[in-house]
Tab-separated table of C-alpha atoms in Angstrom:
chain	number	residue	atom	x	y	z
A	9	UNK	CA	15.209	-18.123	8.322
A	10	UNK	CA	16.440	-17.684	4.731
A	11	UNK	CA	16.317	-13.923	5.046
A	12	UNK	CA	12.766	-13.834	6.456
A	13	UNK	CA	12.336	-11.773	9.620
A	14	UNK	CA	9.488	-11.778	12.161
A	15	UNK	CA	7.808	-14.847	10.655
A	16	UNK	CA	5.029	-15.130	13.323
A	17	UNK	CA	3.864	-11.580	12.563
A	18	UNK	CA	3.921	-12.325	8.841
A	19	UNK	CA	1.814	-15.454	9.291
A	20	UNK	CA	-0.705	-13.625	11.479
A	21	UNK	CA	-1.059	-10.846	8.925
A	22	UNK	CA	-1.268	-13.357	6.101
A	23	UNK	CA	-4.214	-15.164	7.705
A	24	UNK	CA	-6.138	-11.908	8.067
A	25	UNK	CA	-5.392	-10.893	4.480
A	26	UNK	CA	-6.360	-14.270	3.007
A	27	UNK	CA	-9.661	-14.254	4.881
A	28	UNK	CA	-10.678	-10.882	3.439
A	29	UNK	CA	-13.298	-11.427	0.702
A	30	UNK	CA	-12.243	-10.557	-2.818
A	31	UNK	CA	-13.158	-11.324	-6.436
A	32	UNK	CA	-10.848	-14.362	-6.562
A	33	UNK	CA	-12.342	-16.178	-3.573
A	34	UNK	CA	-15.886	-15.209	-4.546
A	35	UNK	CA	-15.401	-16.579	-8.053
A	36	UNK	CA	-14.009	-19.882	-6.751
A	37	UNK	CA	-16.972	-20.222	-4.377
A	38	UNK	CA	-19.390	-19.439	-7.203
A	39	UNK	CA	-17.848	-22.031	-9.532
A	40	UNK	CA	-17.842	-24.727	-6.831
A	41	UNK	CA	-21.500	-24.026	-6.004
A	42	UNK	CA	-22.540	-24.240	-9.641
A	43	UNK	CA	-20.286	-26.968	-11.014
A	44	UNK	CA	-18.815	-28.972	-8.154
A	45	UNK	CA	-15.489	-29.700	-6.502
A	46	UNK	CA	-13.461	-30.431	-9.625
A	47	UNK	CA	-14.414	-27.166	-11.330
A	48	UNK	CA	-13.833	-25.333	-8.059
A	49	UNK	CA	-10.256	-26.591	-7.873
A	50	UNK	CA	-9.781	-25.720	-11.546
A	51	UNK	CA	-10.728	-22.127	-10.743
A	52	UNK	CA	-8.528	-22.202	-7.635
A	53	UNK	CA	-5.579	-23.306	-9.781
A	54	UNK	CA	-6.091	-20.175	-11.871
A	55	UNK	CA	-5.941	-18.067	-8.706
A	56	UNK	CA	-2.746	-19.767	-7.508
A	57	UNK	CA	-1.042	-19.368	-10.869
A	58	UNK	CA	-2.128	-15.739	-11.084
A	59	UNK	CA	-0.835	-15.002	-7.597
A	60	UNK	CA	2.466	-16.691	-8.430
A	61	UNK	CA	2.862	-14.457	-11.470
A	62	UNK	CA	2.039	-11.356	-9.408
A	63	UNK	CA	4.541	-12.309	-6.714
A	64	UNK	CA	7.211	-12.830	-9.367
A	65	UNK	CA	6.423	-9.487	-10.999
A	66	UNK	CA	6.570	-7.768	-7.632
A	67	UNK	CA	9.965	-9.297	-6.844
A	68	UNK	CA	11.186	-8.256	-10.302
A	69	UNK	CA	10.286	-4.617	-9.687
A	70	UNK	CA	7.133	-4.291	-11.790
A	71	UNK	CA	5.325	-2.783	-8.806
A	72	UNK	CA	7.726	0.163	-8.866
A	73	UNK	CA	7.035	0.618	-12.586
A	74	UNK	CA	3.277	0.702	-11.989
A	75	UNK	CA	3.722	3.242	-9.209
A	76	UNK	CA	5.887	5.463	-11.400
A	77	UNK	CA	3.794	5.238	-14.581
A	78	UNK	CA	0.251	6.518	-14.064
A	79	UNK	CA	-0.774	5.704	-17.647
A	80	UNK	CA	0.318	2.061	-17.403
A	81	UNK	CA	-1.355	1.698	-14.022
A	82	UNK	CA	-4.561	3.190	-15.434
A	83	UNK	CA	-4.585	0.837	-18.426
A	84	UNK	CA	-4.233	-2.259	-16.260
A	85	UNK	CA	-6.684	-0.900	-13.687
A	86	UNK	CA	-9.499	-0.124	-16.123
A	87	UNK	CA	-8.957	-3.346	-18.054
A	88	UNK	CA	-9.396	-5.256	-14.808
A	89	UNK	CA	-12.464	-3.237	-13.824
A	90	UNK	CA	-13.975	-3.825	-17.254
A	91	UNK	CA	-13.448	-7.577	-17.010
A	92	UNK	CA	-15.039	-7.725	-13.553
A	93	UNK	CA	-17.998	-5.717	-14.892
A	94	UNK	CA	-18.394	-8.153	-17.785
A	95	UNK	CA	-18.458	-11.083	-15.357
A	96	UNK	CA	-20.978	-9.246	-13.147
A	97	UNK	CA	-23.321	-8.607	-16.065
A	98	UNK	CA	-23.126	-12.282	-17.019
A	99	UNK	CA	-24.043	-13.335	-13.480
A	100	UNK	CA	-26.964	-10.908	-13.324
A	101	UNK	CA	-28.281	-12.127	-16.678
A	102	UNK	CA	-28.007	-15.735	-15.497
A	103	UNK	CA	-29.859	-14.834	-12.296
A	104	UNK	CA	-32.637	-13.189	-14.289
A	105	UNK	CA	-32.926	-16.317	-16.444
A	106	UNK	CA	-33.177	-18.479	-13.323
A	107	UNK	CA	-35.873	-16.233	-11.872
A	108	UNK	CA	-37.967	-16.188	-15.056
A	109	UNK	CA	-37.712	-19.949	-15.490
A	110	UNK	CA	-38.115	-20.887	-11.830
A	111	UNK	CA	-41.525	-22.507	-12.389
A	112	UNK	CA	-40.682	-24.731	-15.307
A	113	UNK	CA	-36.911	-25.309	-15.305
A	114	UNK	CA	-34.602	-26.846	-12.759
A	115	UNK	CA	-31.539	-25.048	-11.492
A	116	UNK	CA	-29.360	-27.594	-13.237
A	117	UNK	CA	-31.064	-26.735	-16.539
A	118	UNK	CA	-30.621	-23.037	-15.912
A	119	UNK	CA	-26.941	-23.489	-15.230
A	120	UNK	CA	-26.215	-25.754	-18.180
A	121	UNK	CA	-25.456	-22.695	-20.263
A	122	UNK	CA	-22.336	-22.184	-18.200
A	123	UNK	CA	-20.776	-25.386	-19.515
A	124	UNK	CA	-18.679	-23.294	-21.929
A	125	UNK	CA	-17.155	-21.440	-19.010
A	126	UNK	CA	-13.405	-21.798	-18.545
A	127	UNK	CA	-12.913	-21.536	-14.743
A	128	UNK	CA	-9.116	-21.666	-14.845
A	129	UNK	CA	-8.801	-18.963	-17.475
A	130	UNK	CA	-11.345	-16.679	-15.849
A	131	UNK	CA	-9.772	-16.992	-12.404
A	132	UNK	CA	-6.326	-16.373	-13.890
A	133	UNK	CA	-7.465	-13.211	-15.661
A	134	UNK	CA	-9.246	-11.949	-12.532
A	135	UNK	CA	-5.995	-12.395	-10.608
A	136	UNK	CA	-3.700	-10.825	-13.190
A	137	UNK	CA	-5.823	-7.763	-13.987
A	138	UNK	CA	-5.458	-6.348	-10.505
A	139	UNK	CA	-2.570	-3.873	-10.267
A	140	UNK	CA	-3.324	-3.244	-6.603
A	141	UNK	CA	-2.457	-6.885	-5.908
A	142	UNK	CA	1.017	-6.411	-7.381
A	143	UNK	CA	1.547	-3.326	-5.236
A	144	UNK	CA	0.206	-5.164	-2.201
A	145	UNK	CA	2.543	-8.117	-2.600
A	146	UNK	CA	5.657	-5.967	-2.706
A	147	UNK	CA	4.463	-3.627	0.070
A	148	UNK	CA	3.625	-6.533	2.374
A	149	UNK	CA	6.472	-8.886	1.559
A	150	UNK	CA	9.257	-6.310	1.753
A	151	UNK	CA	8.534	-5.707	5.436
A	152	UNK	CA	9.645	-9.262	6.231
A	153	UNK	CA	12.755	-9.519	4.059
A	154	UNK	CA	16.102	-8.941	5.725
A	155	UNK	CA	17.777	-6.177	3.656
A	156	UNK	CA	21.179	-7.587	4.547
A	157	UNK	CA	20.445	-11.104	3.281
A	158	UNK	CA	22.500	-12.082	0.233
A	159	UNK	CA	19.653	-13.813	-1.634
A	160	UNK	CA	16.466	-11.712	-1.300
A	161	UNK	CA	14.786	-13.657	-4.117
A	162	UNK	CA	14.908	-16.752	-1.912
A	163	UNK	CA	13.196	-14.797	0.860
A	164	UNK	CA	10.388	-13.894	-1.547
A	165	UNK	CA	10.043	-17.572	-2.467
A	166	UNK	CA	9.655	-18.561	1.180
A	167	UNK	CA	7.080	-15.846	1.838
A	168	UNK	CA	5.228	-16.746	-1.351
A	169	UNK	CA	5.132	-20.432	-0.407
A	170	UNK	CA	3.471	-19.593	2.899
A	171	UNK	CA	0.997	-17.338	1.098
A	172	UNK	CA	0.080	-20.072	-1.381
A	173	UNK	CA	-0.326	-22.637	1.405
A	174	UNK	CA	-2.725	-20.335	3.233
A	175	UNK	CA	-4.611	-19.680	-0.004
A	176	UNK	CA	-4.866	-23.436	-0.684
A	177	UNK	CA	-6.411	-24.126	2.718
A	178	UNK	CA	-8.841	-21.218	2.455
A	179	UNK	CA	-9.994	-21.933	-1.107
A	180	UNK	CA	-10.381	-25.619	-0.269
A	181	UNK	CA	-12.758	-24.667	2.541
A	182	UNK	CA	-14.691	-22.426	0.141
A	183	UNK	CA	-14.913	-25.151	-2.502
A	184	UNK	CA	-16.446	-27.698	-0.166
A	185	UNK	CA	-18.745	-25.026	1.279
A	186	UNK	CA	-19.813	-24.248	-2.258
A	187	UNK	CA	-20.803	-27.841	-2.984
A	188	UNK	CA	-23.037	-27.808	0.091
A	189	UNK	CA	-24.628	-24.595	-1.105
A	190	UNK	CA	-25.244	-26.258	-4.460
A	191	UNK	CA	-27.584	-28.793	-2.840
A	192	UNK	CA	-29.673	-25.967	-1.409
A	193	UNK	CA	-29.670	-24.163	-4.759
A	194	UNK	CA	-30.971	-27.244	-6.544
A	195	UNK	CA	-33.928	-27.447	-4.167
A	196	UNK	CA	-34.681	-23.737	-4.026
A	197	UNK	CA	-34.666	-21.935	-7.331
A	198	UNK	CA	-35.379	-18.510	-5.835
A	199	UNK	CA	-32.396	-18.941	-3.514
A	200	UNK	CA	-30.184	-19.774	-6.478
A	201	UNK	CA	-31.338	-16.705	-8.413
A	202	UNK	CA	-30.867	-14.497	-5.369
A	203	UNK	CA	-27.373	-15.806	-4.630
A	204	UNK	CA	-26.304	-15.343	-8.246
A	205	UNK	CA	-27.675	-11.789	-8.207
A	206	UNK	CA	-25.750	-11.048	-5.016
A	207	UNK	CA	-22.538	-12.401	-6.545
A	208	UNK	CA	-23.072	-10.222	-9.621
A	209	UNK	CA	-23.651	-7.156	-7.453
A	210	UNK	CA	-20.485	-7.871	-5.471
A	211	UNK	CA	-18.463	-8.164	-8.678
A	212	UNK	CA	-19.825	-4.778	-9.768
A	213	UNK	CA	-18.681	-3.432	-6.423
A	214	UNK	CA	-15.207	-4.890	-6.931
A	215	UNK	CA	-15.089	-3.296	-10.395
A	216	UNK	CA	-16.017	0.138	-9.035
A	217	UNK	CA	-13.503	-0.198	-6.197
A	218	UNK	CA	-10.722	-1.111	-8.609
A	219	UNK	CA	-11.593	1.694	-11.040
A	220	UNK	CA	-11.317	4.230	-8.195
A	221	UNK	CA	-8.003	2.844	-6.899
A	222	UNK	CA	-4.812	4.869	-7.129
A	223	UNK	CA	-1.222	3.699	-7.333
C-alpha cells in the first residue's frame, strides 16, 4: 500500500512504542492534571507538531547528519537534557511550595503560579530537543518502506499518519485521566505535592538518560 510493506507488523510495533512512557506523554498528563482538558490538548498539539517536524527531518536525511556529526549531535543532546532539567527543577520547586503551604493554601492556589506556562511551546521544545527521536523515526520507518517504490516520501507520510493517529488516541486517554487525577489532587494536597515531585524526578531521569545517549 503506497510503498508500505508489512503494515500489521508496523502497527503492532507502533502501539508498543507509543505506550512507552516518555517526557512528552508525561508532560501532557501533568498539564491536563493541573489545568484541565483544554490545556492538555494544547500541550498535545505541541507534541504532534514536534513529531511531525522530526518525521520530516528524518525523511530529509537529517538523521544521517546527526549520526555522522558527533559535535552537532552533542549540542542538540545536551540542549535537550538541559531543558528537561530546567523543567524538572521547576516541578520540584512547585512541589515544595505545595508541601509548605498544604495547611493554609488550596491546591488551586498553589498552582495558580503556573498560569504563565505555555503548554504548546513547552511540549514542542521537549519534542524537538530529542535527537534520539529523529534517529528512531528513520530507523523504525525505513524498515517498512519498499525500496523499489517510486515515491518513498509518500510512504513516510502514510507511516507518519498512522503514528500521529496512535499518538492522538493515547494522549487523549492521558488527558482525560489527568482531569480525573486533578479532582483527587484538589482534595489531597499531600498527594498533589507527591505527584509533582515524582514528575520532577522522572524528568531528571529523562535528562540524565538523554545526556548519556549516543548517536
